[in-house]
PDB file of C-alpha atoms and ligand atoms in Angstrom:
ATOM      1  CA  MET A 286     144.135  59.903 110.622  1.00  0.00           C
ATOM      2  CA  SER A 287     145.975  56.513 110.195  1.00  0.00           C
ATOM      3  CA  GLU A 288     144.099  53.718 108.679  1.00  0.00           C
ATOM      4  CA  LYS A 289     144.965  51.410 111.032  1.00  0.00           C
ATOM      5  CA  ASN A 290     142.567  52.697 113.674  1.00  0.00           C
ATOM      6  CA  GLN A 291     139.525  52.947 111.534  1.00  0.00           C
ATOM      7  CA  THR A 292     137.325  49.832 112.428  1.00  0.00           C
ATOM      8  CA  PRO A 293     136.704  47.902 109.302  1.00  0.00           C
ATOM      9  CA  PHE A 294     133.468  47.312 108.231  1.00  0.00           C
ATOM     10  CA  TYR A 295     131.970  43.653 107.189  1.00  0.00           C
ATOM     11  CA  ASP A 296     128.696  43.436 106.029  1.00  0.00           C
ATOM     12  CA  HIS A 297     127.661  40.151 105.910  1.00  0.00           C
ATOM     13  CA  GLY A 298     124.851  40.219 104.258  1.00  0.00           C
ATOM     14  CA  ASP A 299     122.670  40.687 107.655  1.00  0.00           C
ATOM     15  CA  THR A 300     123.173  45.268 108.055  1.00  0.00           C
ATOM     16  CA  ALA A 301     119.510  46.890 107.772  1.00  0.00           C
ATOM     17  CA  ILE A 302     119.801  50.231 106.676  1.00  0.00           C
ATOM     18  CA  GLN A 303     117.117  53.072 106.947  1.00  0.00           C
ATOM     19  CA  GLU A 304     117.172  55.627 104.760  1.00  0.00           C
ATOM     20  CA  ALA A 305     117.183  59.197 106.959  1.00  0.00           C
ATOM     21  CA  ARG A 306     113.711  61.239 105.714  1.00  0.00           C
ATOM     22  CA  PRO A 307     114.481  64.321 103.754  1.00  0.00           C
ATOM     23  CA  GLN A 308     114.274  67.021 106.302  1.00  0.00           C
ATOM     24  CA  ILE A 309     112.453  69.636 104.371  1.00  0.00           C
ATOM     25  CA  LYS A 310     110.199  72.353 106.158  1.00  0.00           C
ATOM     26  CA  GLU A 311     108.050  74.764 104.384  1.00  0.00           C
ATOM     27  CA  PRO A 312     109.207  77.851 104.788  1.00  0.00           C
ATOM     28  CA  PRO A 313     107.588  80.683 107.167  1.00  0.00           C
ATOM     29  CA  MET A 314     105.389  82.792 105.080  1.00  0.00           C
ATOM     30  CA  TYR A 315     104.651  87.226 105.259  1.00  0.00           C
ATOM     31  CA  GLN A 316     101.791  89.144 104.269  1.00  0.00           C
ATOM     32  CA  VAL A 317     102.096  92.388 102.987  1.00  0.00           C
ATOM     33  CA  ILE A 318      99.834  94.273 104.078  1.00  0.00           C
ATOM     34  CA  LEU A 319      98.646  97.515 102.338  1.00  0.00           C
ATOM     35  CA  LEU A 320      97.014 100.919 105.492  1.00  0.00           C
ATOM     36  CA  ASN A 321      95.093 103.134 104.518  1.00  0.00           C
ATOM     37  CA  ASP A 322      94.896 106.786 104.396  1.00  0.00           C
ATOM     38  CA  ASP A 323      92.910 109.789 103.573  1.00  0.00           C
ATOM     39  CA  TYR A 324      95.415 111.277 100.303  1.00  0.00           C
ATOM     40  CA  THR A 325      96.233 108.747  98.097  1.00  0.00           C
ATOM     41  CA  PRO A 326      94.137 108.280  94.596  1.00  0.00           C
ATOM     42  CA  MET A 327      92.147 105.282  94.848  1.00  0.00           C
ATOM     43  CA  ASP A 328      93.345 104.392  91.378  1.00  0.00           C
ATOM     44  CA  PHE A 329      96.938 104.263  92.419  1.00  0.00           C
ATOM     45  CA  VAL A 330      96.134 102.012  94.850  1.00  0.00           C
ATOM     46  CA  VAL A 331      94.530  99.275  91.973  1.00  0.00           C
ATOM     47  CA  GLU A 332      96.744 100.354  89.635  1.00  0.00           C
ATOM     48  CA  LEU A 333      99.441  99.168  91.560  1.00  0.00           C
ATOM     49  CA  LEU A 334      98.190  96.043  92.464  1.00  0.00           C
ATOM     50  CA  VAL A 335      98.377  94.846  89.447  1.00  0.00           C
ATOM     51  CA  GLN A 336     101.835  96.173  88.531  1.00  0.00           C
ATOM     52  CA  PHE A 337     103.505  94.296  91.388  1.00  0.00           C
ATOM     53  CA  PHE A 338     100.983  91.658  92.635  1.00  0.00           C
ATOM     54  CA  PHE A 339      99.362  90.887  89.371  1.00  0.00           C
ATOM     55  CA  HIS A 340      95.720  90.751  90.251  1.00  0.00           C
ATOM     56  CA  SER A 341      92.776  91.211  88.032  1.00  0.00           C
ATOM     57  CA  THR A 342      91.464  95.013  87.490  1.00  0.00           C
ATOM     58  CA  GLU A 343      88.001  93.519  90.011  1.00  0.00           C
ATOM     59  CA  LYS A 344      90.252  91.989  92.660  1.00  0.00           C
ATOM     60  CA  ALA A 345      92.209  95.082  92.867  1.00  0.00           C
ATOM     61  CA  THR A 346      89.568  97.043  92.956  1.00  0.00           C
ATOM     62  CA  LYS A 347      87.725  94.397  95.717  1.00  0.00           C
ATOM     63  CA  ILE A 348      91.220  95.034  97.851  1.00  0.00           C
ATOM     64  CA  MET A 349      91.674  98.345  97.409  1.00  0.00           C
ATOM     65  CA  LEU A 350      87.562  98.903  98.673  1.00  0.00           C
ATOM     66  CA  ASP A 351      88.274  96.775 101.299  1.00  0.00           C
ATOM     67  CA  ILE A 352      91.485  98.440 102.568  1.00  0.00           C
ATOM     68  CA  HIS A 353      89.329 102.525 102.511  1.00  0.00           C
ATOM     69  CA  HIS A 354      86.535 101.011 104.537  1.00  0.00           C
ATOM     70  CA  SER A 355      88.559  98.778 107.109  1.00  0.00           C
ATOM     71  CA  GLY A 356      91.965 100.380 107.226  1.00  0.00           C
ATOM     72  CA  LYS A 357      94.101  97.742 106.306  1.00  0.00           C
ATOM     73  CA  GLY A 358      94.154  94.920 103.985  1.00  0.00           C
ATOM     74  CA  VAL A 359      96.726  91.946 102.546  1.00  0.00           C
ATOM     75  CA  CYS A 360      97.584  92.246  98.898  1.00  0.00           C
ATOM     76  CA  GLY A 361      99.624  88.316  98.646  1.00  0.00           C
ATOM     77  CA  ILE A 362     101.514  85.989 100.778  1.00  0.00           C
ATOM     78  CA  TYR A 363     105.203  85.410  99.961  1.00  0.00           C
ATOM     79  CA  THR A 364     108.517  84.202 102.048  1.00  0.00           C
ATOM     80  CA  GLU A 365     110.241  86.661 103.469  1.00  0.00           C
ATOM     81  CA  ASP A 366     112.838  87.849 100.689  1.00  0.00           C
ATOM     82  CA  VAL A 367     109.444  88.165  98.573  1.00  0.00           C
ATOM     83  CA  ALA A 368     107.478  89.962 100.705  1.00  0.00           C
ATOM     84  CA  ALA A 369     110.339  92.384 102.140  1.00  0.00           C
ATOM     85  CA  THR A 370     111.313  92.979  98.497  1.00  0.00           C
ATOM     86  CA  LYS A 371     107.684  93.919  97.447  1.00  0.00           C
ATOM     87  CA  VAL A 372     107.184  96.470 100.442  1.00  0.00           C
ATOM     88  CA  SER A 373     109.948  98.500  99.680  1.00  0.00           C
ATOM     89  CA  LEU A 374     109.487  98.130  95.470  1.00  0.00           C
ATOM     90  CA  VAL A 375     105.985  99.932  96.770  1.00  0.00           C
ATOM     91  CA  ASN A 376     106.895 101.956  98.881  1.00  0.00           C
ATOM     92  CA  GLU A 377     109.651 103.567  96.823  1.00  0.00           C
ATOM     93  CA  TYR A 378     106.951 103.277  94.174  1.00  0.00           C
ATOM     94  CA  SER A 379     104.644 105.352  96.416  1.00  0.00           C
ATOM     95  CA  GLN A 380     106.913 107.937  97.442  1.00  0.00           C
ATOM     96  CA  SER A 381     108.302 108.998  93.689  1.00  0.00           C
ATOM     97  CA  ASN A 382     104.652 109.748  93.452  1.00  0.00           C
ATOM     98  CA  GLN A 383     104.126 112.215  95.925  1.00  0.00           C
ATOM     99  CA  HIS A 384     101.880 110.139  97.992  1.00  0.00           C
ATOM    100  CA  PRO A 385     102.069 108.506 101.666  1.00  0.00           C
ATOM    101  CA  LEU A 386     100.170 105.029 101.448  1.00  0.00           C
ATOM    102  CA  ARG A 387     102.045 102.230 102.864  1.00  0.00           C
ATOM    103  CA  CYS A 388     102.851  99.208 102.710  1.00  0.00           C
ATOM    104  CA  GLU A 389     104.488  97.103 105.346  1.00  0.00           C
ATOM    105  CA  PHE A 390     104.462  92.571 105.985  1.00  0.00           C
ATOM    106  CA  GLU A 391     104.030  90.165 109.086  1.00  0.00           C
ATOM    107  CA  PRO A 392     103.906  86.871 109.750  1.00  0.00           C
ATOM    108  CA  CYS A 393     101.283  84.963 108.556  1.00  0.00           C
ATOM    109  CA  ASN A 394     100.545  83.321 111.767  1.00  0.00           C
ATOM    110  CA  GLN A 395     100.860  86.815 113.760  1.00  0.00           C
ATOM    111  CA  LYS A 396      97.936  87.287 116.542  1.00  0.00           C
ATOM    112  CA  GLU A 397      95.548  90.368 115.214  1.00  0.00           C
ATOM    113  CA  SER A 398      95.689  92.934 118.066  1.00  0.00           C
TER     114      SER A 398
HETATM  115  N1  LIG B 698      90.944 106.524 101.297  1.00  0.00           N
HETATM  116  C1  LIG B 698      91.759 106.362 100.085  1.00  0.00           C
HETATM  117  C2  LIG B 698      91.239 107.464  99.250  1.00  0.00           C
HETATM  118  O1  LIG B 698      89.217 107.527  99.736  1.00  0.00           O
HETATM  119  C3  LIG B 698      91.937 105.721  99.001  1.00  0.00           C
HETATM  120  C4  LIG B 698      92.949 104.397  99.532  1.00  0.00           C
HETATM  121  C5  LIG B 698      92.217 102.966  99.349  1.00  0.00           C
HETATM  122  C6  LIG B 698      94.429 104.857 100.248  1.00  0.00           C
HETATM  123  C7  LIG B 698      93.069 101.809  99.941  1.00  0.00           C
HETATM  124  C8  LIG B 698      95.018 104.033 100.807  1.00  0.00           C
HETATM  125  O2  LIG B 698      96.088 101.529 100.935  1.00  0.00           O
HETATM  126  C9  LIG B 698      94.934 102.801 100.228  1.00  0.00           C
HETATM  127  N2  LIG B 698      91.132 108.761  97.881  1.00  0.00           N
END
């Protein structure tokens, strides 16, 4: 573009400048869920909750028992890529130990069915 075509800007000291507000939004969050089954040993689930989700042994035991009684439970809440990575690592670890334990993730605002 040639400089001739551009309208010159003269500030006579009466120009009001409004700063744009930063367009920052919280990322959508996902909950990582463990499903109950009849075969995976309880202590394997507790150790997994400590190792992959950094819960204390006491909290991990509570989560494991909650899953055992209710069918599923939340291990932690993360951004999408962190949740997806945790799910892959946990499922690979369970499979490599020949346990049928299943881990999934879903958006936090998803309605319960
Ligand atoms: N129900 C299993 C048992 O009785 C224990 C268990 C708990 C398995 C939680 C999976 O996500 C799970 N050995």
